[in-house]
Structure formats: structure tokens, C-alpha cells
Coordinates of C-alpha atoms and ligand atoms in Angstrom, one line a residue:
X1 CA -79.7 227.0 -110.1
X2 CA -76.1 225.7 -110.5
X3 CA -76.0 221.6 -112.0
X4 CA -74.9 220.4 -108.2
X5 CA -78.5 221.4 -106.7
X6 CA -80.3 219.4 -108.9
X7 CA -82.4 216.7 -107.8
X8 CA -82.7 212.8 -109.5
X9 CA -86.5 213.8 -108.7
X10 CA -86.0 217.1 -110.7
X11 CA -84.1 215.4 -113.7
X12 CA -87.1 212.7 -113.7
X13 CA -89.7 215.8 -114.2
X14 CA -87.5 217.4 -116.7
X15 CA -87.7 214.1 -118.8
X16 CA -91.0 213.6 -118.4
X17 CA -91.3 216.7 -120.0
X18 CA -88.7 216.4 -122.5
X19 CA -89.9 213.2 -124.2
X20 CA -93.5 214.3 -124.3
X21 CA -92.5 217.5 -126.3
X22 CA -93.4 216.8 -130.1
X23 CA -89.8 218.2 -131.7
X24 CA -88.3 215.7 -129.3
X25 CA -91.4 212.9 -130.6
X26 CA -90.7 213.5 -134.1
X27 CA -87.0 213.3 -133.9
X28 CA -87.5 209.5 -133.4
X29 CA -91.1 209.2 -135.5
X30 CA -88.9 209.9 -138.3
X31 CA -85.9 208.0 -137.4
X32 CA -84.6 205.8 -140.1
X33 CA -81.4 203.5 -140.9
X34 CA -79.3 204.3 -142.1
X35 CA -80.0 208.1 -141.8
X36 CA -77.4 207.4 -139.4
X37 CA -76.1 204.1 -138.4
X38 CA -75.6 202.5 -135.6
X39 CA -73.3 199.5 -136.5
X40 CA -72.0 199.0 -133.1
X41 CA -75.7 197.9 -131.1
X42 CA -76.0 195.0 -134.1
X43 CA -72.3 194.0 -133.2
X44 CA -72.2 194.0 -129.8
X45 CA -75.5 192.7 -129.3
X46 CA -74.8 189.8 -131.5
X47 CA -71.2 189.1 -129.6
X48 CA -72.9 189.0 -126.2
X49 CA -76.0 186.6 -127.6
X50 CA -73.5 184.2 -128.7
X51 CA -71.1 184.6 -125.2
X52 CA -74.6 183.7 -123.5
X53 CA -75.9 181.1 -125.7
X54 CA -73.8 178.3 -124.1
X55 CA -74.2 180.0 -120.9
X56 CA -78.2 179.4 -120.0
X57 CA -80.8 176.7 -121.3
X58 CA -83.9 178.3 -120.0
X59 CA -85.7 181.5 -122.8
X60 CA -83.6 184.2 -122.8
X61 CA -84.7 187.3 -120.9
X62 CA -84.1 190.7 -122.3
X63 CA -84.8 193.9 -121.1
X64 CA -84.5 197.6 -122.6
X65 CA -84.3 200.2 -120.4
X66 CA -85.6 203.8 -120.7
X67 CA -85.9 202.3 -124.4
X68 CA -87.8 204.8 -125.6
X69 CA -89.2 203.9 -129.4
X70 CA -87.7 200.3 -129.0
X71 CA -84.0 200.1 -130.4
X72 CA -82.2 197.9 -128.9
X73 CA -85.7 195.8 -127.8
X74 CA -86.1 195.6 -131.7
X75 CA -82.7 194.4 -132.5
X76 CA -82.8 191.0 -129.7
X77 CA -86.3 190.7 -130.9
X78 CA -85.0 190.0 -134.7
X79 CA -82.0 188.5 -133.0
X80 CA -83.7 185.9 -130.7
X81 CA -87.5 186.1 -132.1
X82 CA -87.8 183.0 -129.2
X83 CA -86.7 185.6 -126.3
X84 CA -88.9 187.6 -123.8
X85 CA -88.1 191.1 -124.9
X86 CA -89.7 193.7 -122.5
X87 CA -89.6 197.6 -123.5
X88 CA -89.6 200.0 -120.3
X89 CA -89.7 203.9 -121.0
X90 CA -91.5 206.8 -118.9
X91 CA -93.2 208.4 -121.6
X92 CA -96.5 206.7 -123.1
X93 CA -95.6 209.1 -126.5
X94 CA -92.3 207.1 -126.6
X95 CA -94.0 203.8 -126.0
X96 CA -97.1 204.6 -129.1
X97 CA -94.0 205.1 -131.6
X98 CA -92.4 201.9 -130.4
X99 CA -96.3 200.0 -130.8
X100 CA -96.2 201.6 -134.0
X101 CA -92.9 199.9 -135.3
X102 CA -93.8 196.7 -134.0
X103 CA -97.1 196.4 -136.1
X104 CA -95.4 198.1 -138.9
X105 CA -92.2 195.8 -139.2
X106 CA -94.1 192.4 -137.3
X107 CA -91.6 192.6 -134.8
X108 CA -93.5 190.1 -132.5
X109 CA -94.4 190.2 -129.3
X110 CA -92.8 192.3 -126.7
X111 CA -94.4 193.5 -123.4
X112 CA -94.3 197.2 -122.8
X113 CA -94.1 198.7 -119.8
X114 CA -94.8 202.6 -119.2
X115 CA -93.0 203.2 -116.1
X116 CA -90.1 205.0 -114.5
X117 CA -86.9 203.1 -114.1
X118 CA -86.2 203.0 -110.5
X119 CA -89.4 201.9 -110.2
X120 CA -90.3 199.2 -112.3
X121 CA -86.3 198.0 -110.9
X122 CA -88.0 197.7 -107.8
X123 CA -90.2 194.7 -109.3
X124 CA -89.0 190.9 -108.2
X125 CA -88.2 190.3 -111.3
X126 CA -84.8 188.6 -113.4
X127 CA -83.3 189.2 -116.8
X128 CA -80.4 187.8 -118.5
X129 CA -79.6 191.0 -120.2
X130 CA -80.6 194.5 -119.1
X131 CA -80.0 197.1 -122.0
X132 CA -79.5 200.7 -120.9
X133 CA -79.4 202.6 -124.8
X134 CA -78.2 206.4 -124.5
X135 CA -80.1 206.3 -121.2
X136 CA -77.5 206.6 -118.3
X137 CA -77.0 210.1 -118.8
X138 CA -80.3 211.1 -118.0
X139 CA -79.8 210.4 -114.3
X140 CA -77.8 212.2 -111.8
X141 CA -76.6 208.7 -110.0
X142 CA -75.7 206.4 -112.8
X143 CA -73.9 203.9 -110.3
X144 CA -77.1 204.0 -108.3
X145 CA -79.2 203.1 -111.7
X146 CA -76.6 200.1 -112.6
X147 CA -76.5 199.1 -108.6
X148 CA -80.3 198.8 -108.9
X149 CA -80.2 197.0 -112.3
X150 CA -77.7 194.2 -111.0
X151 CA -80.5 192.9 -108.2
X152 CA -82.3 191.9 -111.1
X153 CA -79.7 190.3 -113.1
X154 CA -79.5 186.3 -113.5
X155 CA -76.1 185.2 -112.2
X156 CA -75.2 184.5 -115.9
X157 CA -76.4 187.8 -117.5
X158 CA -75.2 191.1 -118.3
X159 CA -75.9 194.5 -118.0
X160 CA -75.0 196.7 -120.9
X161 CA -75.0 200.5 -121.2
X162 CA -74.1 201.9 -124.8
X163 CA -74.0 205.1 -126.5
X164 CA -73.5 206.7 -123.7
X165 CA -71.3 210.4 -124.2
X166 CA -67.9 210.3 -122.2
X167 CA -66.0 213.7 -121.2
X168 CA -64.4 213.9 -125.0
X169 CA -67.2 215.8 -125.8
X170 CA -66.5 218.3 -123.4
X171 CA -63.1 219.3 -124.9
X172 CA -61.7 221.8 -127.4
X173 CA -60.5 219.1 -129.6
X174 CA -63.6 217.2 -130.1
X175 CA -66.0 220.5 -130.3
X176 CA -63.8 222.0 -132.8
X177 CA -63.3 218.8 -135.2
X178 CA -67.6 218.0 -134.2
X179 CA -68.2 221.7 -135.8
X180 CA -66.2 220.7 -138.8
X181 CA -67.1 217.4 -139.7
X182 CA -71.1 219.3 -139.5
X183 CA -73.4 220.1 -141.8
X184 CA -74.1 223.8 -143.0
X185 CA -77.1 224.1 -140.7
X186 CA -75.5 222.9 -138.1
X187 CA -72.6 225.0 -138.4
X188 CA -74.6 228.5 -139.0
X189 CA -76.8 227.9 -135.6
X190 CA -73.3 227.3 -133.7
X191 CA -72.3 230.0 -135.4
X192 CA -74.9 232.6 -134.6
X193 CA -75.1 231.0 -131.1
X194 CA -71.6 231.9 -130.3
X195 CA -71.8 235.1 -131.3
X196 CA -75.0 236.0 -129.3
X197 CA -73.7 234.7 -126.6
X198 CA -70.5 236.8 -126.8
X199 CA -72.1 240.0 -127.2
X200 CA -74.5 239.4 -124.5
X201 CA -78.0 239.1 -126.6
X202 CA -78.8 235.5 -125.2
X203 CA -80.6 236.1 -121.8
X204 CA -83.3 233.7 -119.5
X205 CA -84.2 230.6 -121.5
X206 CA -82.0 231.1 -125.4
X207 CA -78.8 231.5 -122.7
X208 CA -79.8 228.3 -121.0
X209 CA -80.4 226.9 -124.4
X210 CA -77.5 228.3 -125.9
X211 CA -75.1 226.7 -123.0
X212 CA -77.2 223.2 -123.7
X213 CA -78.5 223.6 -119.9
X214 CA -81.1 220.8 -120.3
X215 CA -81.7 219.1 -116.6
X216 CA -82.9 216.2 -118.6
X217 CA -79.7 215.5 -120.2
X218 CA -77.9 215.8 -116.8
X219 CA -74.8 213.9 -117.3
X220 CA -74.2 214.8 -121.3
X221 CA -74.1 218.2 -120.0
X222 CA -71.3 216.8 -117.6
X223 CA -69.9 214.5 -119.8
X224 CA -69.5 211.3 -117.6
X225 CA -66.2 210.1 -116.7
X226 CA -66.6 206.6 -117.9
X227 CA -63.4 205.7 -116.1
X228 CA -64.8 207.2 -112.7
X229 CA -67.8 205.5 -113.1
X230 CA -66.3 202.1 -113.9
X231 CA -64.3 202.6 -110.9
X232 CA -66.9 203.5 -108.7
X233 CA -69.2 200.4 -109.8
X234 CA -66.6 198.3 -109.4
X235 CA -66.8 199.8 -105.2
X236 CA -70.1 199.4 -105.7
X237 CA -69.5 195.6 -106.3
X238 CA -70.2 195.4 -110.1
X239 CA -67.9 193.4 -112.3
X240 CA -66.2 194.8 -115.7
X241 CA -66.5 192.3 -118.8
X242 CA -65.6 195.1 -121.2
X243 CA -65.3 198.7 -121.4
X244 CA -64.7 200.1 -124.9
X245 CA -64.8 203.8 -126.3
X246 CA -66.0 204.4 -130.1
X247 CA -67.3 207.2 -132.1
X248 CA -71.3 206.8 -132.5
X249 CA -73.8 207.6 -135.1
X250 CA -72.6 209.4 -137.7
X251 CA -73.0 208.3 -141.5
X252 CA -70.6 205.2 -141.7
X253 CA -67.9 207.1 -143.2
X254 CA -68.1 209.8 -140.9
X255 CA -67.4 207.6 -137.8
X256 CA -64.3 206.3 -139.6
X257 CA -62.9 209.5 -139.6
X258 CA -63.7 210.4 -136.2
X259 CA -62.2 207.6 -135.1
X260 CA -58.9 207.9 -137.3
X261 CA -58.9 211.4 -135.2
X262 CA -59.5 209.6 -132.1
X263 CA -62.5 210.7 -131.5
X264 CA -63.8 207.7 -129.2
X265 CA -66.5 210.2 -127.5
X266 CA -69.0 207.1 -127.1
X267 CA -68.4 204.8 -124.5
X268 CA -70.1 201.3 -123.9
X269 CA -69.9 199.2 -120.0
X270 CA -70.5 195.3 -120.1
X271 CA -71.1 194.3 -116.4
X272 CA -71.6 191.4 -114.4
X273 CA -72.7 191.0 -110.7
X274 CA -69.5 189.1 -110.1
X275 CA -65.8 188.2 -111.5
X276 CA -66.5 184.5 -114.1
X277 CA -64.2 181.9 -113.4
X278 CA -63.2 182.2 -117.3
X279 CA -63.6 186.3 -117.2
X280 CA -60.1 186.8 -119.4
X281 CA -61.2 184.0 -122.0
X282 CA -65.3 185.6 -122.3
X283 CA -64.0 189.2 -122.3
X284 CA -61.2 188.5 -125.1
X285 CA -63.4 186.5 -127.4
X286 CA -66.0 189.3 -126.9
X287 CA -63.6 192.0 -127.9
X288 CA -62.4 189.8 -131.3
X289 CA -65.9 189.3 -132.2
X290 CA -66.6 192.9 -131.8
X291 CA -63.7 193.8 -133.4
X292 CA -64.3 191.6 -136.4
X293 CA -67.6 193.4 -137.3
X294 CA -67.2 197.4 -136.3
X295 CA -66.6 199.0 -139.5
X296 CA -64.4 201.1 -136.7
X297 CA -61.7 201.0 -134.8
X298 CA -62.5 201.5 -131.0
X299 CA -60.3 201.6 -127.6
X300 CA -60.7 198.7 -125.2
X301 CA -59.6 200.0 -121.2
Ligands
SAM401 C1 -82.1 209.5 -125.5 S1 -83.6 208.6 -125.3 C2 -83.0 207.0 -125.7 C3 -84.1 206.0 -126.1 C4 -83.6 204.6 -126.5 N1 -83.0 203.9 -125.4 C5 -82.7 204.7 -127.7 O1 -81.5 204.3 -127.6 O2 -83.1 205.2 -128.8 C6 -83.9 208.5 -123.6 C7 -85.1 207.8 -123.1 O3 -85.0 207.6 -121.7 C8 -86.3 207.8 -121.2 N2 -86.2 208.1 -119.8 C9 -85.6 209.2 -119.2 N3 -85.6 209.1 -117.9 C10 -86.2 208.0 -117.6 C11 -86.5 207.3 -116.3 N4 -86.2 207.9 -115.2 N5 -87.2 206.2 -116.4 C12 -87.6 205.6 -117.6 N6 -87.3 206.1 -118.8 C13 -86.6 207.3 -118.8 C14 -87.0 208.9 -122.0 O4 -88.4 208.9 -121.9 C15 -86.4 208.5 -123.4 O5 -87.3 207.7 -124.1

């Protein structure tokens, strides 16, 4: 089956699948800062809160899409303890190890929702900020996903999409620098992999695995073309505030070298429904702020 014939329907089973599987569970049981770091979801996050502060008097509304074990829910939780955080993933697995954080660390209250995204989209509900964290990619119609996010956006809020893999990672350049900058485990399986596959010993399932053929992760298999899709949401009637490109989560040292090697692989969307009045002014002072406190330097298109 060639990546064209595949389904939205079929990449919904696969992840289903995928994020009940217990080496993909344990993967994010274990997870812990700053194993490795995130700086940019604290930064940007904390630049958009203040744009919106002087933007809307009513509770803020937050909303984490496919958000798994709680990330980005948890940050604009600690953020804005006051806001309604809500926490929307398909798998119940996902969802126990986000409960679990919250009693462990007394995150507060957030309301948690096991349910596919299209679907709970589909609710008359609105948001002031709708969070999509290394999610995008797990859906064959990304501009369809964002379309279906902006009916539920609050005139004044945003729509983010971070961490999402851009078509770097597809390239020479950034596969041969990535097997570098790896550890020694790392580097033997990639290894051992490649020559397997080049003397023919992978077949059925190790040569799908071998070639990262995973239906769930549709798009990183693809690599998106964040331009593309920024242009195509833009047809779609979706408005630009900022669309930067960053290396992402490696140890803190690690993503200042991939970025002094230009290795902006990671690529994060800030969209509105429509143009602001004072668009140039919001999007400049978000880009400063953000600036200010990466630990990285990061293009802005
Ligand atoms: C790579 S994980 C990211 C989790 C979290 N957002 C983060 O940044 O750590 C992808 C998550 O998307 C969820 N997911 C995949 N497809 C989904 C869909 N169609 N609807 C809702 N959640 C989905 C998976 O269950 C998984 O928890």
C-alpha cells in the first residue's frame, strides 16, 4: 500500500493502536525534564498569554489537542492556574498518565476529554487558544484539522501548532548531521538497519519498520511542507500571526548546535481566523519576546 491510498480513517485506527501500545505508554510514563527540554512551549506560550491578556476580560479558555499525557495543558495550567484548561486525546492510556501527573504535581483542575479530534471539534464549543503539540502530523489533512479548529476559535484567540517536523528532516544534510550528533545506541541500530536493508535481509514488517513506514505518523513520514501548508491555510481563510522554524528537543546544548548548523527541522504556526487591525505591531512584539527567551536562535518566514 503506497502512502497516497491511505485513509484519515486508516491513520485514526493506526493511532489508536499506536498510543495504546505499552513501548509507546512508557515512552511518556517515564518522561521527565529536562531529559530533554523543551524551552520553546514555556516561551511561546508565555508570549502569546501576555499578547492575549489585554485582549479578553472574560476566563481564558485553553484547549490541548491530541494532548496526549498533558504537556502543553500542564504548562497554561501553571501559567494561568484561573483558566479553563481542557485535555482532548483518543487514547484512555494517554489520558490515565496525564490523571496521574495531575494528582502527582496538584496541577488543578482540568477537564479531560477521551475523544477523537474531529469529533470532539464538532462540539459548539469556543476557546481562546487551541494547542495542537506534535499532533498535526498524525493526520493526512492538516489544513482540514486547523479549518475545523478555527470554527471554534473566539475572534480574539489563536490557534497554535508546535513541534511539528518540517521537510529538513527528510534531507541528506539533516539525517547525516541527526546520526552524528546521536548517541551510541542510536547510531549502532541505524547502523545495522542500513546495512540490512542493503543486503536485502529486512523483509514484511522489519522493512516497513526499517523505512519508518508507520501510518500513524503520516505526515513525519512526509515531512510537511510548512510553507505549503501555511499557504494553503491561508486559501483556506486562516490568518498567519507567526511562523517560525527551530531545532526541538534535544539536551539544551544540543539544540544550540543544531541550530548553529541550521538545523530549524521544527516548525511552529500561530493563526488567527482573520487579519488584526494591529497584526504587524502583535506579531513583532511576539517574535521579540520569543526571541528574548529561546536559549536558540530560530527563523521567522
Ligand atoms: C506525539 S503524541 C503528542 C502528545 C502531546 N500533544 C505532546 O506534545 O506530548 C500524539 C498524540 O496524538 C493523539 N492522537 C493521534 N491522533 C488523534 C486523533 N485523531 N484525535 C485525538 N488524538 C489523537 C495520540 O493518542 C497521542 O496522544
Amino acid at each position: 500500500m503506497g502512502w497516497r491510498d491511505v485513509s484519515e480513517e486508516e491513520i485514526l485506527q493506526a493511532n489508536i493502536e499506536k498510543y495504546n501500545n505499552e513501548h509507546i505508554l512508557s515512552y511518556y510514563r517515564d518522561f521527565k525534564e529536562p531529559r530533554y527540554a523543551y524551552a520553546e512551549y514555556d516561551v511561546i506560550f508565555s508570549a502569546i498569554l501576555q499578547m492575549l491578556a489585554t485582549r479578553s476580560e472574560h476566563k481564558l479558555r485553553v484547549v490541548d489537542m491530541c494532548g496526549g499525557a498533558g504537556k502543553s495543558a500542564f504548562i497554561f495550567k501553571k501559567l494561568v492556574p484561573q483558566a479553563e484548561v481542557t485535555l482532548v486525546d483518543l487514547s484512555e492510556k494517554m489520558l490515565d498518565i496525564a490523571r496521574q501527573r495531575i494528582r502527582e504535581e496538584n496541577i488543578g483542575e482540568i477537564e479531560i476529554v477521551q475523544e477523537d479530534a474531529f469529533t470532539f471539534l464538532k462540539r459548539e464549543r469556543e476557546f481562546d487558544i487551541i494547542v495542537f503539540s506534535s499532533a498535526i502530523h498524525h493526520f493526512k489533512d492538516p489544513v482540514n484539522l486547523l479549518n475545523s479548529a478555527a470554527k471554534r476559535l473566539s475572534d480574539h484567540g489563536v490557534i497554535i501548532t508546535i513541534a511539528e517536523p518540517n521537510g529538513l528532516t527528510k534531507t541528506k544534510r539533516y539525517k547525516t548531521l541527526a546520526f552524528l550528533f546521536c548517541c551510541w545506541a542510536d547510531k549502532m541500530t541505524i547502523m545495522k538497519r542500513t546495512v540490512d536493508r542493503g543486503m536485502g535481509l529486512l523483509t514484511g514488517e522489519a522493512a516497513a519498520a526499517a523505512d519508518d513506514f508507520d501510518i500513524a505518523e503520516y505526515q513525519a513520514y512526509k515531512g510537511i511542507n510548512d510553507l505549503q501548508l501555511e499557504y494553503d491555510l491561508q486559501a483556506a481563510g486562516l490568518n498567519t500571526l507567526l511562523h517560525m522554524q527551530y531545532p526541538a528537543g534535544g539536551e539544551p546544548f544540543m539544540t544550540k548546535i543544531m541550530s548553529l548548523c541550521k538545523l530549524h527541522w521544527a516548525f511552529c504556526l500561530i493563526l488567527t481566523k482573520k487579519l488584526w487591525d494591529d497584526q504587524k505591531q502583535v506579531a513583532d512584539g511576539l517574535q521579540n519576546r520569543i526571541g528574548e527567551g529561546l536559549p536558540f536562535k530560530f527563523n521567522c518566514l
